[in-house]
Amino acid sequence: MKPVVMDLGQQPTKTNLFGAFTKRVKNNIHTVICMSPIGEVFRARLRMFPALINCCTIDWFSEWPDEALESVAKTFLSEIPGLEDGQVEGIIDGLVSTCVVVHQTVTEASKQYPRRAFQIQLCDTHQLSRTS
């Protein structure tokens, strides 16, 4: 961290080093939490940790028919500039197939995910901002 702090024109004191480190962590931390949305345990977690709703992106994965997955993937991929000409039609088909397989794999993995309570420790952005 010393070079980073010095590049910012600051002295490499413990306070500046910790501040630069904390800022870097806040900008780069990504956490994935998987839990079942069914039951009272989920509602209790949301009440205990409101940042799960306020500061997160929630992706719900459920089963979709193959045709629907293909249609959505084709629609979104057709909007990407440079992928609409005929030369890359095979590439688009490959990407569509990949999107379908990824979604189906996540669905299968979620079925195998244990349905038991997990103790999750969260370090939300509000706690990090209090330390800087």
C-alpha atoms as one frame of an Amber mdcrd trajectory, in Angstrom:
protein
   0.000   0.000   0.000   2.982   2.314   0.440   3.368   3.002  -3.296  -0.361
   3.658  -3.648  -0.350   6.193  -0.810   2.792   7.852  -2.117   1.274   8.091
  -5.620  -1.597  10.008  -4.012   0.944  12.493  -2.677   0.514  11.466   0.951
   2.980  10.358   3.588   2.871   6.590   4.252   1.624   6.913   7.845  -0.453
   4.188   9.475  -3.579   6.342   9.175  -3.042   7.066   5.468  -2.185   3.430
   4.712  -5.295   2.202   6.514  -7.459   4.833   4.826  -6.180   3.885   1.373
  -6.661   0.191   2.122 -10.214   0.738   3.402 -11.105   2.823   0.359  -9.753
   0.128  -1.955 -11.711  -2.590  -0.153 -14.945  -0.554  -0.316 -14.483  -0.046
  -4.061 -13.595  -3.655  -4.871 -15.383  -5.967  -2.457 -18.029  -8.264  -3.927
 -19.842 -10.840  -1.832 -22.142 -13.590  -3.019 -24.664 -14.927  -0.523 -26.957
 -17.807  -1.424 -29.990 -18.645   0.669 -33.456 -19.978   0.210 -36.159 -17.280
   0.043 -38.675 -19.657   1.610 -39.749 -19.521   5.228 -39.413 -17.498   8.383
 -35.611 -17.827   8.558 -35.223 -15.709   5.424 -37.583 -13.019   6.761 -35.710
 -12.986  10.068 -32.380 -12.479   8.273 -33.830  -9.578   6.315 -34.996  -7.941
   9.533 -31.597  -8.474  11.199 -29.591  -7.334   8.155 -31.568  -4.684   6.223
 -28.536  -4.133   3.968 -29.451  -7.427   2.283 -32.282  -5.508   0.630 -31.035
  -1.922   0.636 -27.445  -2.429  -0.549 -27.596  -5.590  -2.668 -28.579  -6.809
  -6.079 -30.866  -9.798  -5.745 -31.006 -12.371  -8.530 -33.835 -14.879  -8.364
 -33.154 -18.083 -10.247 -36.136 -20.248 -11.123 -36.762 -22.818 -13.799 -37.551
 -21.487 -17.271 -38.371 -23.430 -20.447 -35.456 -23.724 -22.892 -37.337 -21.717
 -25.535 -37.846 -18.795 -23.149 -34.168 -18.771 -22.151 -33.119 -18.808 -25.803
 -35.531 -16.008 -26.690 -34.323 -13.740 -23.876 -30.657 -14.419 -24.689 -31.197
 -13.701 -28.413 -33.039 -10.479 -27.614 -30.314  -9.124 -25.342 -27.434 -10.271
 -27.543 -29.032  -8.717 -30.634 -28.820  -5.315 -28.924 -25.012  -5.464 -28.664
 -23.376  -3.329 -31.375 -21.256  -5.335 -33.800 -23.038  -8.640 -33.238 -25.903
  -8.004 -35.623 -24.137  -8.730 -38.941 -24.421 -12.177 -40.525 -20.736 -13.092
 -40.081 -21.161 -13.603 -36.360 -24.438 -15.556 -36.459 -22.616 -18.709 -35.315
 -21.096 -16.765 -32.436 -24.511 -15.515 -31.340 -25.902 -19.069 -31.456 -22.994
 -20.249 -29.306 -23.524 -17.429 -26.810 -27.253 -18.177 -26.655 -26.522 -21.845
 -25.944 -24.034 -20.831 -23.245 -26.591 -18.549 -21.571 -29.127 -21.379 -21.519
 -26.627 -23.859 -20.054 -25.464 -21.392 -17.383 -29.023 -20.675 -16.239 -29.919
 -24.378 -16.176 -26.716 -25.218 -14.259 -27.501 -22.615 -11.590 -31.027 -23.985
 -11.290 -29.701 -27.519 -10.810 -27.087 -26.365  -8.297 -29.734 -24.509  -6.292
 -31.722 -27.741  -5.969 -28.684 -29.427  -4.439 -28.005 -26.504  -2.084 -28.668
 -27.642   1.487 -31.870 -26.290   2.954 -30.500 -25.471   6.357 -29.798 -22.231
   8.141 -26.391 -20.662   7.630 -24.784 -18.174   9.918 -23.574 -15.377   7.701
 -21.363 -12.577   8.820 -21.755  -9.480   6.724 -19.546  -6.459   6.467 -21.798
  -3.941   4.793 -20.697  -0.624   3.315 -22.071   1.327   6.263 -19.669  -0.389
   8.648 -16.724   0.212   6.323 -17.511   3.906   5.941 -17.487   4.357   9.729
 -13.864   3.137   9.904 -12.454   5.519   7.322
